PDB file of C-alpha atoms in Angstrom:
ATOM      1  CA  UNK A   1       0.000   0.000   0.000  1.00  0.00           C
ATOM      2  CA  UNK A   2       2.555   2.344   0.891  1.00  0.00           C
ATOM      3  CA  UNK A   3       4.452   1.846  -2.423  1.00  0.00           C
ATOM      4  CA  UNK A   4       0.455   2.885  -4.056  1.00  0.00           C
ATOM      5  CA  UNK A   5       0.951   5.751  -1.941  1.00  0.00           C
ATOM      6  CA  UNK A   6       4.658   6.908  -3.177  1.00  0.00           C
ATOM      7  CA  UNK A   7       3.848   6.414  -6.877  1.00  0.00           C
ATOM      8  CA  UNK A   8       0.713   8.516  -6.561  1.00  0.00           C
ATOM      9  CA  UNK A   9       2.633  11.429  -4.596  1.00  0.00           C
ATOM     10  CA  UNK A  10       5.302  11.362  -7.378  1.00  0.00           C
ATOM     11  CA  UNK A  11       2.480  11.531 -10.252  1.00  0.00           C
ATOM     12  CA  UNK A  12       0.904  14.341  -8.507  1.00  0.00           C
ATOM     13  CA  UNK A  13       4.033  16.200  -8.184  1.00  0.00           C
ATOM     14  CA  UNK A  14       4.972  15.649 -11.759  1.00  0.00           C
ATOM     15  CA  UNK A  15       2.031  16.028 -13.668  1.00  0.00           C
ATOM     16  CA  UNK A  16       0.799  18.870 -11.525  1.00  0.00           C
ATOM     17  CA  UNK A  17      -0.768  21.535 -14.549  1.00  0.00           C
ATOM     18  CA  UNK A  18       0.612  19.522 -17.293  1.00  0.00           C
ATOM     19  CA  UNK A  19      -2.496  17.624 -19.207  1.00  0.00           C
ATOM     20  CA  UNK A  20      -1.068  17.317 -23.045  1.00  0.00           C
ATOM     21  CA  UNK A  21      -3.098  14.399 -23.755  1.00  0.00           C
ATOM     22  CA  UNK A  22      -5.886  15.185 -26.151  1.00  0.00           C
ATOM     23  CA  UNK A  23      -9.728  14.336 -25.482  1.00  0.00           C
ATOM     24  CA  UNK A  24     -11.974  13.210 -28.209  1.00  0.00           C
ATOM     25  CA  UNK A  25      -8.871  12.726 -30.548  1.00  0.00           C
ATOM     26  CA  UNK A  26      -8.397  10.375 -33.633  1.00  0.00           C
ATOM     27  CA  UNK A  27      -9.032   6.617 -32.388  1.00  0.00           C
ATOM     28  CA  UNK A  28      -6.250   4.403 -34.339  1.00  0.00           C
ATOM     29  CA  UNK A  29      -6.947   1.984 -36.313  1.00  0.00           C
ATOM     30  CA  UNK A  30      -6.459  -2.171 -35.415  1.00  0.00           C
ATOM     31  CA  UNK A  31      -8.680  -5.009 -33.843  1.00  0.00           C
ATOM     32  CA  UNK A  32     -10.615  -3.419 -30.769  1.00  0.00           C
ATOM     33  CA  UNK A  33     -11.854  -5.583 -27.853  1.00  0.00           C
ATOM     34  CA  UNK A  34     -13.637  -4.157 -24.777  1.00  0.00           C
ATOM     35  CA  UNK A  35     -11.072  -4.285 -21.673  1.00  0.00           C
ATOM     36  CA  UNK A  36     -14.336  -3.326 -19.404  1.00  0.00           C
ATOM     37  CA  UNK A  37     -17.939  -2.332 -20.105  1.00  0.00           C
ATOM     38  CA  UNK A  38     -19.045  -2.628 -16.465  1.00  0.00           C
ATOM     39  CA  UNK A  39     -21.817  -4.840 -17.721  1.00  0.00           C
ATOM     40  CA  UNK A  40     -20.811  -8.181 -16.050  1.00  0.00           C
ATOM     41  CA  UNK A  41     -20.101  -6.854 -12.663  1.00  0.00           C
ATOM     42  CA  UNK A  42     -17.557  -4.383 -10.609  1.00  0.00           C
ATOM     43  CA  UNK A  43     -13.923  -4.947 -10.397  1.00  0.00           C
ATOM     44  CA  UNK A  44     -13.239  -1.551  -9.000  1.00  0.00           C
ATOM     45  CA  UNK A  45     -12.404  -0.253  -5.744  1.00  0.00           C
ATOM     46  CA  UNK A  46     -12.116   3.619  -4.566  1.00  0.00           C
ATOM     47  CA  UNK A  47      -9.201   3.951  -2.358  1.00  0.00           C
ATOM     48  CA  UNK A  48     -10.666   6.375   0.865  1.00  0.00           C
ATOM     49  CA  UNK A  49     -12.337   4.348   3.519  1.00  0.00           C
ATOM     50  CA  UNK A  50      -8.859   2.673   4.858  1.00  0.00           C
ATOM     51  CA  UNK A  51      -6.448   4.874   3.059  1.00  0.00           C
ATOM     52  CA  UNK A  52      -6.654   7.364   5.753  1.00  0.00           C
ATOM     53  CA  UNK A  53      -4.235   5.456   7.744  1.00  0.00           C
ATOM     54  CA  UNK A  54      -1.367   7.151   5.586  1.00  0.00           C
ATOM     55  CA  UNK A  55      -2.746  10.768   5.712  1.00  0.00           C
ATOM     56  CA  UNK A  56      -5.725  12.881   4.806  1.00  0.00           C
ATOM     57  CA  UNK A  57      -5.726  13.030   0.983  1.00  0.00           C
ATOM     58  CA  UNK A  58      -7.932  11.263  -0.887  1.00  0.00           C
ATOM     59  CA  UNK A  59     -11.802  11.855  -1.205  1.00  0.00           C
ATOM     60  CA  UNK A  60     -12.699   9.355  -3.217  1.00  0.00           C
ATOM     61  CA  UNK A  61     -16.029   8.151  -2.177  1.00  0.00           C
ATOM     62  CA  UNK A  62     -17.377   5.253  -4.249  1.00  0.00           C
ATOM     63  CA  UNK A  63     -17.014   2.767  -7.301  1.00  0.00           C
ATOM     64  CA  UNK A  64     -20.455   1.892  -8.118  1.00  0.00           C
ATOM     65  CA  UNK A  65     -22.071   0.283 -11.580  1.00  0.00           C
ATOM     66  CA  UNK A  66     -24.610   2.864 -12.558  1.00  0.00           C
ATOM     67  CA  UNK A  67     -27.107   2.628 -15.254  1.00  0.00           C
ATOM     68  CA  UNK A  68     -27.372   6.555 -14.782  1.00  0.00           C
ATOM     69  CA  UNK A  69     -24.852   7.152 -18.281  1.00  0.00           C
ATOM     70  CA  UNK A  70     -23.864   4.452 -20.716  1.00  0.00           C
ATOM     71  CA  UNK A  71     -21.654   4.986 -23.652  1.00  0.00           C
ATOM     72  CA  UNK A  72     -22.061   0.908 -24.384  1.00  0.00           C
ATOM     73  CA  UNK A  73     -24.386  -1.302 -23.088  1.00  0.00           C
ATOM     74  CA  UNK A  74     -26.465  -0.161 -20.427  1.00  0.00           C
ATOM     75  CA  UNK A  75     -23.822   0.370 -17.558  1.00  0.00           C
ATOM     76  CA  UNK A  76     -21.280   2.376 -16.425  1.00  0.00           C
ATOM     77  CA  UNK A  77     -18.824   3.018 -13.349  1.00  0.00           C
ATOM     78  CA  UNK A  78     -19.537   5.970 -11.539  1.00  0.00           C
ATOM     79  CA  UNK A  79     -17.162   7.607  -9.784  1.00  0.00           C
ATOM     80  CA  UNK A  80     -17.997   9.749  -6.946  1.00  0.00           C
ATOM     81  CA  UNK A  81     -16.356  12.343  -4.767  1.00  0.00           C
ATOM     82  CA  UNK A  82     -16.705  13.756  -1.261  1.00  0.00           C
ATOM     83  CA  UNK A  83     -17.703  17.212  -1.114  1.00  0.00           C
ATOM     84  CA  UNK A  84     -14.412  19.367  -0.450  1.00  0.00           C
ATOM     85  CA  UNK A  85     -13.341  23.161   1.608  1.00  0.00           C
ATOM     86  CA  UNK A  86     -11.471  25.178  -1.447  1.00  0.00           C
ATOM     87  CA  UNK A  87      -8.332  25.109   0.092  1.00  0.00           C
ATOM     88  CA  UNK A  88      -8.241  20.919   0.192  1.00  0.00           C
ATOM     89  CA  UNK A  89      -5.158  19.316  -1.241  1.00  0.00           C
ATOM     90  CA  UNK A  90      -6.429  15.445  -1.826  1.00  0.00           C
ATOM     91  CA  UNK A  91      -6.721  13.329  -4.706  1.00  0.00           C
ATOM     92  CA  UNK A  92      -9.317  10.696  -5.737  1.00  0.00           C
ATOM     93  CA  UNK A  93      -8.066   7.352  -6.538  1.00  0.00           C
ATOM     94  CA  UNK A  94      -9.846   4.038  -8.358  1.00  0.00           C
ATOM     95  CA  UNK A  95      -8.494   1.036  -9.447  1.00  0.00           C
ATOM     96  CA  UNK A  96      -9.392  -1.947 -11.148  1.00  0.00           C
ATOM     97  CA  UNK A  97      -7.827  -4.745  -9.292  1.00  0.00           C
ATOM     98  CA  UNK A  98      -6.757  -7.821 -10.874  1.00  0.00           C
ATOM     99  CA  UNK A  99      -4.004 -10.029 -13.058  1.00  0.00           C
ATOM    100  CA  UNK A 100      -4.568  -9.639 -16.771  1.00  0.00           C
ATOM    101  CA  UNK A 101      -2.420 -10.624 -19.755  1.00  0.00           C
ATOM    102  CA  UNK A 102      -2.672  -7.362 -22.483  1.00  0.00           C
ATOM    103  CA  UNK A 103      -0.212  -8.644 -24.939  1.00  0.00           C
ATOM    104  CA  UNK A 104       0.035  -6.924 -27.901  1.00  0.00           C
ATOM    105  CA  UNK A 105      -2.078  -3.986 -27.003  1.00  0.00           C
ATOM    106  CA  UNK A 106      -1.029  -0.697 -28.324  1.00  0.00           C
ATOM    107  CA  UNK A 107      -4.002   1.756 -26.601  1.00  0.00           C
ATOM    108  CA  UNK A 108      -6.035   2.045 -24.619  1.00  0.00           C
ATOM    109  CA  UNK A 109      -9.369   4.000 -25.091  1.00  0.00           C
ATOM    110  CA  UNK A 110     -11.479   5.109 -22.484  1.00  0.00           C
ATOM    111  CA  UNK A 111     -15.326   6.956 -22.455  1.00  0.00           C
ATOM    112  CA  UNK A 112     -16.536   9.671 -20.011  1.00  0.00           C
ATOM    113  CA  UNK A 113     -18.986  11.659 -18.878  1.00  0.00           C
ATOM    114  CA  UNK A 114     -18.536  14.594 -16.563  1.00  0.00           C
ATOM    115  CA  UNK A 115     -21.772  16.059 -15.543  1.00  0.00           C
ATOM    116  CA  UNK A 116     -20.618  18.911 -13.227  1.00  0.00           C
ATOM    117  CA  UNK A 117     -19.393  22.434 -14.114  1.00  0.00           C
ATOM    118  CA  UNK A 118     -15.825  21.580 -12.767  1.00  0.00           C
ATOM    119  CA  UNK A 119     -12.970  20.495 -14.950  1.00  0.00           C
ATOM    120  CA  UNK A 120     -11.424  17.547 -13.990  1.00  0.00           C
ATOM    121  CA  UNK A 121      -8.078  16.395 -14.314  1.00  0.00           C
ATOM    122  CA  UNK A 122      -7.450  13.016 -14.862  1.00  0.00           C
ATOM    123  CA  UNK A 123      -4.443  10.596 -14.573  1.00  0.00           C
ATOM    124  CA  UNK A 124      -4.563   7.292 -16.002  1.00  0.00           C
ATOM    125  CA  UNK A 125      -1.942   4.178 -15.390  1.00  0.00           C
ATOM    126  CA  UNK A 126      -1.683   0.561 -15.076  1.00  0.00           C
ATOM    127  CA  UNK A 127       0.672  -1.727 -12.526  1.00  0.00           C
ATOM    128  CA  UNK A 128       2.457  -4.114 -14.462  1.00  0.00           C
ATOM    129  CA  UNK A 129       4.558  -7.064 -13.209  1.00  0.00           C
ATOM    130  CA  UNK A 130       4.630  -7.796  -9.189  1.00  0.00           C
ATOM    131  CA  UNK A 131       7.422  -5.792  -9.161  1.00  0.00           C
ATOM    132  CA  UNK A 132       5.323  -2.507  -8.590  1.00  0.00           C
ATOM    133  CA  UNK A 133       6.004  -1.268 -12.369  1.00  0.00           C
ATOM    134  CA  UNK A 134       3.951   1.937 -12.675  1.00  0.00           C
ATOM    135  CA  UNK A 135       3.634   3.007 -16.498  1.00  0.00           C
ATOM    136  CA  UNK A 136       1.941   6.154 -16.628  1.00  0.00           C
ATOM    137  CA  UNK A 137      -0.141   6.395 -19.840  1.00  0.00           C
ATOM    138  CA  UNK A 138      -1.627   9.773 -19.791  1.00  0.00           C
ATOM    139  CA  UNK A 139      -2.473  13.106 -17.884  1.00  0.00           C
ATOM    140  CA  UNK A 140      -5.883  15.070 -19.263  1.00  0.00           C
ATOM    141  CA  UNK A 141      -8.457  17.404 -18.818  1.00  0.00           C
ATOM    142  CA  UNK A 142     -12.170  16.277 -18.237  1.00  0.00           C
ATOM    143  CA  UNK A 143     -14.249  19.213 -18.877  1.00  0.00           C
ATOM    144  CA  UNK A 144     -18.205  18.723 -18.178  1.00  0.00           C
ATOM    145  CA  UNK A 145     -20.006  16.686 -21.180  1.00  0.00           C
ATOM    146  CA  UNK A 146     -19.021  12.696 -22.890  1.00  0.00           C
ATOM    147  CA  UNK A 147     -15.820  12.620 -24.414  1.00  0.00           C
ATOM    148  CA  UNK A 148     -13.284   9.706 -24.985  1.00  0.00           C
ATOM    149  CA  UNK A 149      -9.348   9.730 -24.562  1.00  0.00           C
ATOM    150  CA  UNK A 150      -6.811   6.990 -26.405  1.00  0.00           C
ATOM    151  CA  UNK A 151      -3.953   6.085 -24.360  1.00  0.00           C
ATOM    152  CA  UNK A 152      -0.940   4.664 -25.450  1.00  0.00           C
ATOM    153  CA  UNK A 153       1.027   1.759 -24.031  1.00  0.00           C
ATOM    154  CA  UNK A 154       3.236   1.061 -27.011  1.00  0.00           C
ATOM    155  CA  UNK A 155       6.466   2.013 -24.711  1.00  0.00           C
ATOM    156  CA  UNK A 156       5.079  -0.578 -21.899  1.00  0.00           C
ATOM    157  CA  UNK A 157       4.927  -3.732 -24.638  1.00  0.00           C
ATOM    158  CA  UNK A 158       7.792  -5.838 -22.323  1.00  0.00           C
ATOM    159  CA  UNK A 159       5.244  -5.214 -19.249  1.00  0.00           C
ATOM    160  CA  UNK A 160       1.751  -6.018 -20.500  1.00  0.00           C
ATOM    161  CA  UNK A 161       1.951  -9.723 -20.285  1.00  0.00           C
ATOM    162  CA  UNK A 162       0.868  -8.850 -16.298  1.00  0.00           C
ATOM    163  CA  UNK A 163      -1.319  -5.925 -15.226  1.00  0.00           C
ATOM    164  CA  UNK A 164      -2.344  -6.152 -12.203  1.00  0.00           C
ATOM    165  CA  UNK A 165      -4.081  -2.643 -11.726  1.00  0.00           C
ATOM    166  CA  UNK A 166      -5.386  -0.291 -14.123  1.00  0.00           C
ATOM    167  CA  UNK A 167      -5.716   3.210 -11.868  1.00  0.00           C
ATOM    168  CA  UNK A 168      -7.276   6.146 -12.655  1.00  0.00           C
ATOM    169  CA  UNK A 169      -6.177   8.877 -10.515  1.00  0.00           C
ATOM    170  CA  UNK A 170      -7.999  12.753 -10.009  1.00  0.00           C
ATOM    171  CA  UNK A 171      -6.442  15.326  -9.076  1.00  0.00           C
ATOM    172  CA  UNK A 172      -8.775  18.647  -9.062  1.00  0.00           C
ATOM    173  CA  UNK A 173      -7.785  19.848  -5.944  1.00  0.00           C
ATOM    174  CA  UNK A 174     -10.222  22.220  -3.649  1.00  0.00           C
ATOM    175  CA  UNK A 175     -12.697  22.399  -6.321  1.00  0.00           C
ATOM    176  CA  UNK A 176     -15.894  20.510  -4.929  1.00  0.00           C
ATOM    177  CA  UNK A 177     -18.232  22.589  -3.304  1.00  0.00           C
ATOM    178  CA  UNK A 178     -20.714  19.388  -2.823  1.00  0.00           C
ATOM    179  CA  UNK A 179     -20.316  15.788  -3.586  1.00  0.00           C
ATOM    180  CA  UNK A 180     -19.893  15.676  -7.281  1.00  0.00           C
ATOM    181  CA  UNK A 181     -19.232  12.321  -9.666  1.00  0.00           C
ATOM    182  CA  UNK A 182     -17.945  11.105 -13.225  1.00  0.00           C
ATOM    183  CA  UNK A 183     -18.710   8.451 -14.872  1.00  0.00           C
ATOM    184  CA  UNK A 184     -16.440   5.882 -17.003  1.00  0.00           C
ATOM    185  CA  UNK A 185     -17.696   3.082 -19.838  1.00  0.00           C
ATOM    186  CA  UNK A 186     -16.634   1.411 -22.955  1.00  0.00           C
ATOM    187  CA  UNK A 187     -12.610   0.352 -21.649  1.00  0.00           C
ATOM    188  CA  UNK A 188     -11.314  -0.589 -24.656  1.00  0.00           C
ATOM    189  CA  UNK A 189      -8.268  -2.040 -25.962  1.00  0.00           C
ATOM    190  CA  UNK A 190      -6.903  -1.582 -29.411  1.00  0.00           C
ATOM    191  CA  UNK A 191      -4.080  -4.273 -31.031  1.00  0.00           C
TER     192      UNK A 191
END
């Protein structure tokens, strides 16, 4: 947990204000598989309830399949957020837990719909290998409406073979003046 902790300190630090990656951009062409439509259950967890056993920073408040927004089939994962004072300095974290083999994948492309009048802005990586590889795909902005980013893991081809988390990490800092949510659908993989 407390190497979790020390990757996610050192991605905030470093992608603090710098979101290059491009929303709604071209999606590449190649065979296309759904990673995750949320339709056959929830393999997500929102790091809060015990992570405040390493310090006050993350507001995450749920993982939960919601039929509320789908961009395919008729679920989605929302993602919700405690309600925070403007001068809060936390993060919300979610993570899909388990051991997958993503050979041969070259992106990944993921849906989402922000509902609120707040920009988010969004980190995305996966754990690779037991040896607590952290390849961080992307940085982005999430303004309010459905839009779709394309992530690429063609530098991460050695480490694919074993994912064991995919994590998708906010950091919009003291900008929740009530409990406020996202939603994510349609994890796809492209070969």
């Amino acid at each position: 947990m407390k190497k979790i902790i020390t990757f996610l300190t050192i991605l905030m630090l470093s992608c603090t204000g710098i979101f290059a990656q491009e929303v709604d951009g071209d999606i590449p062409d190649g065979a296309s598989f759904v990673f995750d439509g949320f339709e056959k259950g929830n393999y997500w967890i929102w790091a809060g309830f015990d992570w405040h056993q390493y310090g006050d920073f993350c507001y995450a408040s749920g993982a939960n399949i919601s039929r509320e927004w789908a961009s395919e089939g008729s679920h989605s994962l929302e993602m919700t957020i405690d309600e925070m004072p403007p001068d809060a300095k936390k993060a919300g974290i979610w993570f899909y837990d388990g051991t997958n083999d993503l050979s041969g994948s070259k992106y990944m492309v993921m849906d989402f719909y922000n509902p609120e009048d707040i920009t988010y802005y969004i980190d995305i990586a996966i754990q690779a290998t037991s040896g607590w590889n952290w390849c961080d795909l992307g940085s982005f902005a999430l303004p309010k409406g459905e839009h779709y980013v394309v992530l690429s893991m063609e530098k991460f081809t050695e480490r694919l073979y074993d994912v064991k988390r995919v994590l998708i990490y906010n950091n919009t800092a003291g900008a929740y003046p009530k409990d406020a949510h996202f939603f994510v659908d349609n994890i796809r993989l492209i070969k």
